[in-house]
């Protein structure tokens, strides 16, 4: 395709997730990557709950779950003692109250297989060497596998090409931050490890840190530790015996039976000054890098892709104004900054070694362990379920404890009729907006409002907004004139959405709340008028199955 609608540079998890999202929404996409094949030795392994929700929407979560290793608990140890255990099973508003550990290259391959089934090839051994743009298109110069050059003219370009991003360099965007002094060692290994397979540990003592993360396969683990120095301060090349000796930092008696290839690397914390320059965007490691504390990196990149993907598709289809793309920078740059800061604080605390502040750190960790609310808060933050776009342009309002910009909770609904539990997210659109009306009881005024909204959506935004009614009151379903799909919540597990009375939530395709407030047609119509283009609604694209 010399004229794809979107050119994606980089076929890592971020680029592949973006390609899957855009393809699902009917956008012509081309993906290039300078490497001949996926890189098997990569740092990332952990997929958190929010990422699994995104992968579910892309249609690949079941395969990830079948192949990956479920992890329920993250334990931080210092000086050979458990200090803090974060149990993700406390997450009660998601289908995935856990992590899944799976090597990054396997996540990539699953996404590649998905794209192949939908007719999207990857252009390997293809390098971006030039980039210019106008108000209407971008001109990209590529080197091809045979050594030739090719020019493509996409409408939009997204750089998903990693920490050493060519796209970012060609744009001249600053990548500010610092590099950590401690080099790290990574390898996958077979370990005789006494702790449960559903627990990952990150340990620290006076000589360094050591992470042990379960992988799929019998007694398979990923090991990550600060590189050993000898008595003169010189770095020791990693070997089987070195990895075994460094394992003493955990204080857990274990034996490494065999190791795969070792890899040494340096960590940095950096963030691009801007995620957008005209028709070109940055996502994933091209936009931000940070320490692996809490396994945030790959997850952050996939969330970038989902956020940008639906917005690009909406603009290309004509049912959202181009100004919608400005919100990508506003929303994702702030989240990226928060994650860079959070992971730095966590890693720095674990790397204190002989610093006298380590005693204060241990007291803080023990205090967090003693507080159930604190552990629940950490679980939500590490899982990225807590990421919110509150206060940014394009999201507005509040109802009960939910604000515009928050992720919509995903409770299990029980309707009392079919006896089949269903997740709220599964009942909402992922290719368009959903107007979710929630009500605790029948109300004639609400019925009038619903009927008016049905008429307005059909007239002004046909096909761009779906309507759903959530209620525990079966009587309400008998009073609505139009055939509105009803989500009956007889178990009241979604009570948070209507415990403050009747409410309206405009849910974006990424499951974040655009509008939260009373179900007043005038307010909802004003929000939709700003968010959607009336003229484009009738010729929008439809998702690929």
Coordinates of C-alpha atoms in Angstrom, one line a residue:
X1 CA 0.0 0.0 0.0
X2 CA 1.8 3.2 -1.2
X3 CA -1.0 5.3 0.3
X4 CA -2.1 3.6 3.6
X5 CA -4.3 5.7 5.9
X6 CA -1.9 5.0 8.8
X7 CA 1.7 3.9 8.7
X8 CA 2.9 2.3 11.9
X9 CA 6.7 2.2 12.4
X10 CA 7.7 -0.6 14.7
X11 CA 6.2 -4.1 15.2
X12 CA 6.6 -4.5 19.0
X13 CA 3.5 -4.9 21.3
X14 CA 2.5 -1.2 20.9
X15 CA 2.6 -1.2 17.1
X16 CA 0.9 -4.5 16.8
X17 CA -1.8 -3.6 19.2
X18 CA -2.4 -0.3 17.3
X19 CA -2.5 -2.2 14.0
X20 CA -5.0 -4.7 15.5
X21 CA -7.2 -1.8 16.8
X22 CA -7.1 0.1 13.6
X23 CA -7.8 -3.0 11.4
X24 CA -10.7 -3.9 13.6
X25 CA -12.1 -0.4 13.0
X26 CA -11.8 -0.6 9.2
X27 CA -8.6 1.5 8.8
X28 CA -6.1 0.7 6.0
X29 CA -2.9 0.2 7.9
X30 CA 0.7 -0.7 7.0
X31 CA 3.2 -1.9 9.6
X32 CA 7.0 -1.8 9.0
X33 CA 9.8 -3.0 11.3
X34 CA 13.6 -2.8 10.8
X35 CA 14.1 -6.3 12.3
X36 CA 13.8 -9.5 10.3
X37 CA 11.8 -11.3 13.1
X38 CA 10.6 -10.7 16.6
X39 CA 13.3 -10.4 19.2
X40 CA 13.1 -13.4 21.5
X41 CA 15.2 -11.9 24.4
X42 CA 13.1 -8.9 25.6
X43 CA 12.6 -7.5 29.1
X44 CA 8.8 -7.4 29.3
X45 CA 6.7 -10.3 30.5
X46 CA 3.9 -9.1 32.8
X47 CA 0.4 -8.2 31.4
X48 CA -1.8 -6.4 33.9
X49 CA -5.6 -6.4 34.2
X50 CA -6.2 -3.2 32.1
X51 CA -4.0 -4.6 29.3
X52 CA -5.9 -7.9 29.4
X53 CA -9.1 -5.9 29.0
X54 CA -7.7 -4.2 25.9
X55 CA -6.5 -7.5 24.5
X56 CA -10.0 -9.0 25.1
X57 CA -11.4 -6.2 22.9
X58 CA -8.9 -7.0 20.2
X59 CA -9.9 -10.7 20.4
X60 CA -6.6 -12.2 21.6
X61 CA -7.0 -12.3 25.4
X62 CA -8.2 -16.0 25.5
X63 CA -5.1 -17.2 23.8
X64 CA -2.9 -15.1 26.1
X65 CA -4.6 -16.6 29.1
X66 CA -4.3 -20.1 27.7
X67 CA -0.6 -19.8 27.1
X68 CA 0.5 -17.5 30.0
X69 CA 1.2 -18.0 33.6
X70 CA -1.3 -16.5 36.0
X71 CA 0.2 -14.5 38.8
X72 CA -1.9 -13.3 41.8
X73 CA 0.6 -11.7 44.1
X74 CA 3.6 -9.4 43.9
X75 CA 5.8 -9.5 47.0
X76 CA 8.6 -7.0 47.9
X77 CA 11.3 -8.4 50.1
X78 CA 14.1 -6.4 51.8
X79 CA 16.9 -7.8 54.0
X80 CA 15.5 -11.3 53.4
X81 CA 12.1 -10.5 54.8
X82 CA 8.7 -10.2 53.2
X83 CA 7.7 -6.5 53.6
X84 CA 4.7 -6.0 51.3
X85 CA 2.5 -8.3 49.3
X86 CA 0.1 -6.9 46.8
X87 CA -2.7 -9.4 46.0
X88 CA -4.4 -8.6 42.8
X89 CA -7.3 -10.8 43.7
X90 CA -8.8 -7.8 45.6
X91 CA -9.7 -6.3 42.2
X92 CA -13.5 -6.9 42.0
X93 CA -14.4 -4.7 39.0
X94 CA -12.5 -6.5 36.3
X95 CA -12.6 -9.9 34.6
X96 CA -8.9 -10.2 35.3
X97 CA -8.0 -9.9 39.0
X98 CA -4.5 -11.0 38.4
X99 CA -1.5 -10.6 36.1
X100 CA -0.4 -12.9 33.3
X101 CA 3.3 -13.6 32.8
X102 CA 4.2 -14.4 29.2
X103 CA 7.4 -13.5 27.3
X104 CA 7.0 -10.4 25.2
X105 CA 7.9 -12.2 21.9
X106 CA 5.0 -14.6 22.5
X107 CA 2.6 -11.7 23.0
X108 CA 3.9 -10.3 19.8
X109 CA 3.5 -13.6 17.9
X110 CA -0.1 -13.9 19.1
X111 CA -0.9 -10.4 17.8
X112 CA 1.0 -11.2 14.5
X113 CA -1.1 -14.3 14.0
X114 CA -4.3 -12.3 14.7
X115 CA -3.2 -9.7 12.1
X116 CA -2.3 -12.3 9.6
X117 CA -5.8 -13.9 9.9
X118 CA -7.2 -10.4 9.0
X119 CA -4.9 -10.0 6.0
X120 CA -2.5 -7.5 7.5
X121 CA 1.1 -8.4 6.6
X122 CA 4.2 -7.1 8.4
X123 CA 6.9 -5.5 6.2
X124 CA 10.1 -6.8 7.9
X125 CA 13.6 -5.5 7.3
X126 CA 12.1 -2.2 6.3
X127 CA 13.6 1.0 7.7
X128 CA 12.2 4.5 7.9
X129 CA 14.9 7.0 6.7
X130 CA 12.9 10.1 5.9
X131 CA 9.8 11.9 7.1
X132 CA 8.1 15.1 5.9
X133 CA 4.5 16.2 6.3
X134 CA 2.0 18.7 5.1
X135 CA -1.5 19.6 6.4
X136 CA -3.1 16.7 4.5
X137 CA -0.5 13.8 4.4
X138 CA 2.9 12.5 5.4
X139 CA 5.7 11.5 3.0
X140 CA 7.8 8.6 4.4
X141 CA 10.9 7.3 2.7
X142 CA 11.7 3.6 3.4
X143 CA 14.6 1.3 2.7
X144 CA 13.3 -2.1 1.6
X145 CA 14.7 -5.6 2.2
X146 CA 16.4 -5.7 -1.2
X147 CA 18.3 -2.5 -0.5
X148 CA 16.1 -0.2 -2.5
X149 CA 14.0 2.7 -1.5
X150 CA 10.3 3.3 -1.4
X151 CA 8.1 6.4 -0.8
X152 CA 4.7 6.0 0.9
X153 CA 2.2 8.8 1.6
X154 CA 0.0 7.9 4.5
X155 CA -2.5 10.3 6.1
X156 CA -0.9 9.6 9.6
X157 CA 2.3 8.1 10.9
X158 CA 2.7 6.6 14.4
X159 CA 6.2 5.9 15.8
X160 CA 6.1 2.7 17.9
X161 CA 9.8 2.1 17.3
X162 CA 11.2 1.9 20.8
X163 CA 13.5 3.9 23.0
X164 CA 15.9 4.7 20.2
X165 CA 13.0 5.8 18.0
X166 CA 13.9 6.9 14.4
X167 CA 10.5 8.7 14.2
X168 CA 11.2 10.7 17.3
X169 CA 14.7 11.6 16.0
X170 CA 13.4 12.7 12.6
X171 CA 10.8 14.9 14.3
X172 CA 13.5 16.4 16.5
X173 CA 11.4 15.8 19.7
X174 CA 13.4 16.0 22.9
X175 CA 13.6 12.8 25.0
X176 CA 14.5 14.1 28.4
X177 CA 15.6 12.2 31.4
X178 CA 18.4 10.3 33.0
X179 CA 20.1 6.9 32.9
X180 CA 20.5 4.8 36.0
X181 CA 24.0 3.8 37.1
X182 CA 23.2 0.1 37.9
X183 CA 23.4 -2.2 34.9
X184 CA 21.0 -5.2 35.0
X185 CA 21.1 -8.8 34.0
X186 CA 18.2 -10.7 32.5
X187 CA 17.8 -14.4 31.7
X188 CA 15.1 -17.1 31.6
X189 CA 15.9 -20.1 33.7
X190 CA 14.7 -23.4 35.2
X191 CA 14.7 -22.9 38.9
X192 CA 13.9 -25.2 41.9
X193 CA 11.9 -22.4 43.7
X194 CA 10.0 -23.1 46.9
X195 CA 7.4 -20.3 46.6
X196 CA 4.0 -20.7 44.9
X197 CA 3.9 -20.4 41.1
X198 CA 1.2 -17.6 41.4
X199 CA 3.6 -15.2 43.2
X200 CA 6.4 -13.0 41.8
X201 CA 9.0 -11.6 44.1
X202 CA 11.3 -8.6 44.0
X203 CA 14.1 -8.6 46.6
X204 CA 16.7 -6.3 47.8
X205 CA 19.7 -6.5 50.2
X206 CA 23.0 -4.8 50.7
X207 CA 24.5 -6.1 47.5
X208 CA 21.7 -5.4 45.1
X209 CA 18.2 -6.5 43.9
X210 CA 16.8 -9.7 42.4
X211 CA 13.5 -10.4 40.7
X212 CA 12.0 -13.8 40.2
X213 CA 9.0 -14.0 37.9
X214 CA 7.2 -17.2 37.0
X215 CA 6.8 -18.0 33.3
X216 CA 4.8 -20.6 31.4
X217 CA 6.5 -24.0 31.5
X218 CA 7.5 -26.3 34.3
X219 CA 9.7 -24.5 36.8
X220 CA 10.4 -21.7 34.3
X221 CA 11.2 -18.3 35.7
X222 CA 12.5 -15.0 34.5
X223 CA 15.4 -13.7 36.5
X224 CA 16.4 -10.0 36.6
X225 CA 19.0 -8.6 38.9
X226 CA 21.5 -5.8 39.3
X227 CA 24.8 -6.9 37.8
X228 CA 27.4 -8.2 40.3
X229 CA 30.7 -6.2 40.9
X230 CA 33.9 -7.8 42.2
X231 CA 36.0 -6.5 45.0
X232 CA 37.6 -3.9 42.7
X233 CA 34.3 -2.6 41.5
X234 CA 34.5 -4.2 38.1
X235 CA 31.4 -5.8 36.7
X236 CA 31.2 -9.6 36.7
X237 CA 30.1 -11.1 33.4
X238 CA 26.9 -13.0 34.0
X239 CA 27.1 -16.8 34.2
X240 CA 25.1 -19.6 35.7
X241 CA 27.2 -19.5 38.8
X242 CA 26.9 -15.7 39.1
X243 CA 23.1 -15.9 38.8
X244 CA 23.1 -18.6 41.5
X245 CA 25.3 -16.6 43.8
X246 CA 23.3 -13.4 43.3
X247 CA 20.1 -15.3 44.2
X248 CA 21.3 -15.1 47.8
X249 CA 19.9 -11.5 47.8
X250 CA 16.4 -13.0 48.0
X251 CA 17.1 -15.0 51.2
X252 CA 15.1 -17.8 49.7
X253 CA 16.8 -21.3 49.4
X254 CA 16.6 -22.1 45.7
X255 CA 18.7 -23.7 42.9
X256 CA 19.0 -22.6 39.4
X257 CA 19.1 -25.8 37.3
X258 CA 19.7 -24.2 33.9
X259 CA 19.8 -20.8 32.2
X260 CA 19.1 -19.5 28.7
X261 CA 21.0 -16.7 27.1
X262 CA 22.1 -13.8 29.4
X263 CA 21.4 -10.2 28.5
X264 CA 22.8 -7.1 30.2
X265 CA 21.1 -3.7 29.9
X266 CA 20.9 -0.3 31.4
X267 CA 17.8 1.4 32.7
X268 CA 16.6 5.0 32.1
X269 CA 13.7 7.2 32.9
X270 CA 12.8 9.5 30.0
X271 CA 9.8 10.9 28.3
X272 CA 9.3 12.6 25.0
X273 CA 8.5 16.3 25.3
X274 CA 5.5 15.9 23.0
X275 CA 3.7 12.8 21.7
X276 CA 2.5 14.5 18.5
X277 CA 4.0 16.7 15.8
X278 CA 1.3 17.5 13.2
X279 CA 0.3 14.2 11.5
X280 CA 2.9 12.1 13.3
X281 CA 2.5 10.5 16.8
X282 CA 4.7 8.7 19.3
X283 CA 3.6 5.7 21.4
X284 CA 5.1 3.1 23.6
X285 CA 8.8 3.2 24.4
X286 CA 9.2 5.8 21.7
X287 CA 7.3 8.1 24.0
X288 CA 8.5 7.0 27.4
X289 CA 10.9 4.6 29.1
X290 CA 11.3 3.8 32.8
X291 CA 12.3 1.1 35.3
X292 CA 10.6 -2.3 35.2
X293 CA 9.3 -1.8 38.7
X294 CA 5.8 -3.2 38.8
X295 CA 5.9 -4.4 35.2
X296 CA 4.4 -1.2 33.7
X297 CA 6.1 -0.6 30.4
X298 CA 4.5 -2.9 27.9
X299 CA 1.1 -2.3 29.5
X300 CA 1.6 1.5 29.2
X301 CA 2.4 1.2 25.5
X302 CA -0.6 -1.0 24.7
X303 CA -2.9 1.6 26.4
X304 CA -1.3 4.3 24.3
X305 CA -2.2 2.3 21.2
X306 CA -5.8 1.8 22.3
X307 CA -6.3 5.4 23.2
X308 CA -4.8 6.7 19.9
X309 CA -6.3 3.9 17.7
X310 CA -10.0 4.6 18.3
X311 CA -9.4 8.4 17.9
X312 CA -7.6 8.0 14.6
X313 CA -10.3 5.6 13.3
X314 CA -13.0 8.1 14.4
X315 CA -11.4 11.0 12.6
X316 CA -10.6 9.0 9.5
X317 CA -14.2 7.7 9.3
X318 CA -15.5 11.3 9.7
X319 CA -17.6 10.8 12.8
X320 CA -15.3 12.8 15.1
X321 CA -13.6 16.2 14.5
X322 CA -9.8 16.2 13.9
X323 CA -9.4 18.2 17.2
X324 CA -10.1 14.9 19.0
X325 CA -6.5 13.9 18.2
X326 CA -5.3 16.7 20.5
X327 CA -6.6 14.7 23.4
X328 CA -4.0 12.0 22.9
X329 CA -1.2 14.2 24.1
X330 CA -3.3 15.6 26.9
X331 CA -4.4 12.2 28.2
X332 CA -1.5 9.9 27.6
X333 CA 1.4 12.3 28.3
X334 CA 0.1 12.9 31.8
X335 CA -0.3 9.2 32.5
X336 CA 3.2 8.5 31.1
X337 CA 4.7 11.1 33.4
X338 CA 2.9 9.5 36.4
X339 CA 4.2 6.1 35.6
X340 CA 7.7 7.3 35.0
X341 CA 7.7 8.9 38.4
X342 CA 6.0 6.0 40.2
X343 CA 8.4 3.4 38.8
X344 CA 11.4 5.6 39.6
X345 CA 10.4 5.9 43.2
X346 CA 9.7 2.2 43.6
X347 CA 13.0 1.2 42.0
X348 CA 15.0 3.8 43.9
X349 CA 13.6 2.6 47.2
X350 CA 14.6 -1.0 46.4
X351 CA 18.1 0.1 45.4
X352 CA 19.0 2.0 48.6
X353 CA 21.5 -0.8 49.7
X354 CA 23.7 0.8 52.4
X355 CA 21.7 4.0 52.5
X356 CA 20.4 4.6 56.1
X357 CA 17.1 5.5 54.6
X358 CA 16.5 1.8 53.9
X359 CA 15.2 1.5 57.5
X360 CA 12.6 4.1 56.8
X361 CA 11.7 2.3 53.5
X362 CA 11.2 -0.9 55.4
X363 CA 8.9 0.9 57.9
X364 CA 6.9 2.4 55.1
X365 CA 6.5 -1.0 53.3
X366 CA 5.5 -2.7 56.6
X367 CA 2.9 0.1 57.2
X368 CA 1.5 -0.4 53.7
X369 CA 1.2 -4.2 54.4
X370 CA -0.8 -3.5 57.6
X371 CA -3.3 -1.4 55.6
X372 CA -5.8 -3.2 53.5
X373 CA -7.0 0.1 51.7
X374 CA -3.4 0.9 50.9
X375 CA -2.8 -2.6 49.4
X376 CA -6.0 -2.3 47.4
X377 CA -5.0 1.1 46.1
X378 CA -1.6 -0.3 45.0
X379 CA -3.3 -3.2 43.3
X380 CA -5.5 -0.8 41.3
X381 CA -2.5 1.4 40.4
X382 CA -0.2 -1.4 39.4
X383 CA -2.9 -3.0 37.4
X384 CA -3.4 0.4 35.6
X385 CA -7.2 0.2 36.3
X386 CA -6.8 3.4 38.3
X387 CA -5.5 5.4 35.3
X388 CA -7.9 8.3 34.6
X389 CA -8.1 11.3 32.3
X390 CA -9.9 13.5 34.8
X391 CA -9.6 17.2 34.2
X392 CA -8.5 16.9 30.5
X393 CA -10.5 18.5 27.7
X394 CA -13.2 16.3 26.2
X395 CA -14.2 14.6 29.4
X396 CA -16.6 16.1 31.9
X397 CA -18.9 15.7 34.8
X398 CA -19.3 13.5 37.9
X399 CA -21.9 11.1 39.2
X400 CA -21.5 9.4 42.5
X401 CA -17.9 8.4 42.8
X402 CA -17.3 8.3 39.0
X403 CA -15.8 11.2 37.0
X404 CA -15.5 12.0 33.4
X405 CA -12.2 10.4 32.3
X406 CA -12.4 7.4 34.7
X407 CA -12.3 3.9 33.4
X408 CA -15.8 2.4 33.6
X409 CA -15.9 -0.4 36.2
X410 CA -16.6 -3.9 34.9
X411 CA -18.7 -5.7 37.4
X412 CA -20.4 -9.1 36.8
X413 CA -24.1 -8.6 36.2
X414 CA -26.7 -11.2 37.2
X415 CA -30.1 -10.7 35.6
X416 CA -32.1 -13.3 37.6
X417 CA -33.6 -14.6 34.3
X418 CA -31.0 -16.4 32.2
X419 CA -28.8 -17.4 35.2
X420 CA -25.8 -16.5 33.0
X421 CA -23.5 -13.9 34.5
X422 CA -22.2 -11.3 32.1
X423 CA -19.6 -8.6 32.3
X424 CA -20.7 -5.0 31.9
X425 CA -17.9 -4.3 29.4
X426 CA -19.0 -7.1 27.2
X427 CA -22.4 -5.5 26.7
X428 CA -21.0 -2.2 25.4
X429 CA -19.7 -1.2 22.0
X430 CA -15.9 -1.0 21.4
X431 CA -16.2 0.6 17.9
X432 CA -18.4 3.6 18.9
X433 CA -19.7 5.5 21.9
X434 CA -22.3 4.0 24.3
X435 CA -24.8 6.1 26.2
X436 CA -25.3 4.1 29.4
X437 CA -28.3 5.1 31.4
X438 CA -28.4 3.8 34.9
X439 CA -31.4 4.0 37.2
X440 CA -32.3 2.4 40.6
X441 CA -36.1 2.4 40.1
X442 CA -38.9 3.3 37.7
X443 CA -39.5 7.0 37.2
X444 CA -41.9 8.6 34.7
X445 CA -39.6 11.6 34.1
X446 CA -36.7 9.2 33.3
X447 CA -38.9 7.3 30.8
X448 CA -39.6 10.6 29.0
X449 CA -35.9 11.4 28.9
X450 CA -35.0 8.0 27.6
X451 CA -37.6 8.2 24.8
X452 CA -36.3 11.6 23.8
X453 CA -32.7 10.4 23.7
X454 CA -33.6 7.4 21.6
X455 CA -35.1 9.8 19.0
X456 CA -32.2 12.3 19.2
X457 CA -29.5 9.6 18.7
X458 CA -31.3 8.1 15.7
X459 CA -31.8 11.5 14.1
X460 CA -28.4 13.2 14.8
X461 CA -25.8 10.5 15.3
X462 CA -27.1 7.3 13.5
X463 CA -24.8 4.4 14.1
X464 CA -22.3 6.5 16.1
X465 CA -23.8 6.0 19.6
X466 CA -25.5 2.9 21.1
X467 CA -27.9 3.2 24.0
X468 CA -28.1 0.8 27.0
X469 CA -30.2 0.9 30.1
X470 CA -28.8 -0.5 33.3
X471 CA -31.2 -1.1 36.2
X472 CA -32.1 -3.6 39.0
X473 CA -35.8 -2.7 38.4
X474 CA -37.4 -5.0 35.9
X475 CA -40.5 -2.7 36.0
X476 CA -38.6 0.1 34.3
X477 CA -38.1 -2.1 31.2
X478 CA -41.9 -2.1 30.7
X479 CA -42.2 1.7 30.4
X480 CA -39.7 2.6 27.7
X481 CA -41.3 3.1 24.3
X482 CA -38.4 2.2 22.1
X483 CA -36.6 -1.2 22.1
X484 CA -33.7 -0.2 24.2
X485 CA -31.3 -3.0 25.2
X486 CA -31.7 -3.5 29.0
X487 CA -28.9 -4.8 31.3
X488 CA -30.8 -6.1 34.3
X489 CA -28.7 -6.0 37.5
X490 CA -30.7 -8.0 39.9
X491 CA -27.6 -8.7 42.0
X492 CA -26.9 -5.0 42.3
X493 CA -23.2 -5.5 41.6
X494 CA -23.2 -2.4 39.5
X495 CA -24.8 -0.3 42.2
X496 CA -21.9 2.2 42.1
X497 CA -23.3 3.5 38.8
X498 CA -26.7 4.3 40.2
X499 CA -26.5 4.6 44.0
X500 CA -26.6 8.4 43.7
X501 CA -29.8 8.2 41.6
X502 CA -30.5 8.0 37.9
X503 CA -27.3 8.7 36.0
X504 CA -26.0 8.9 32.4
X505 CA -22.5 7.9 31.3
X506 CA -21.2 8.4 27.7
X507 CA -18.7 5.6 27.4
X508 CA -15.9 6.0 24.8
X509 CA -14.7 3.0 22.7
X510 CA -11.7 2.6 25.1
X511 CA -14.1 2.1 28.1
X512 CA -13.3 5.5 29.6
X513 CA -16.2 7.8 30.6
X514 CA -16.5 10.9 28.5
X515 CA -19.6 12.3 30.2
X516 CA -20.9 11.6 33.7
X517 CA -24.0 13.3 35.1
X518 CA -27.7 13.3 35.3
X519 CA -29.7 11.8 32.4
X520 CA -30.7 15.3 31.1
X521 CA -31.0 15.2 27.3
X522 CA -29.8 18.8 26.8
X523 CA -26.5 18.1 28.7
X524 CA -25.9 14.8 26.9
X525 CA -26.7 16.4 23.5
X526 CA -24.2 19.2 24.2
X527 CA -21.5 16.7 25.0
X528 CA -22.1 14.6 22.0
X529 CA -22.3 17.7 19.7
X530 CA -18.7 18.6 20.8
X531 CA -17.4 15.0 20.7
X532 CA -18.9 13.8 17.4
X533 CA -19.4 15.1 13.9
X534 CA -23.0 14.8 12.9
X535 CA -22.2 14.7 9.2
X536 CA -19.8 11.8 9.5
X537 CA -21.9 9.5 11.5
X538 CA -23.8 8.0 8.5
X539 CA -20.7 6.9 6.7
X540 CA -18.5 5.6 9.5
X541 CA -16.5 2.4 9.2
X542 CA -17.6 -0.8 10.8
X543 CA -15.3 -3.2 12.8
X544 CA -13.7 -6.3 11.4
X545 CA -14.8 -9.4 13.2

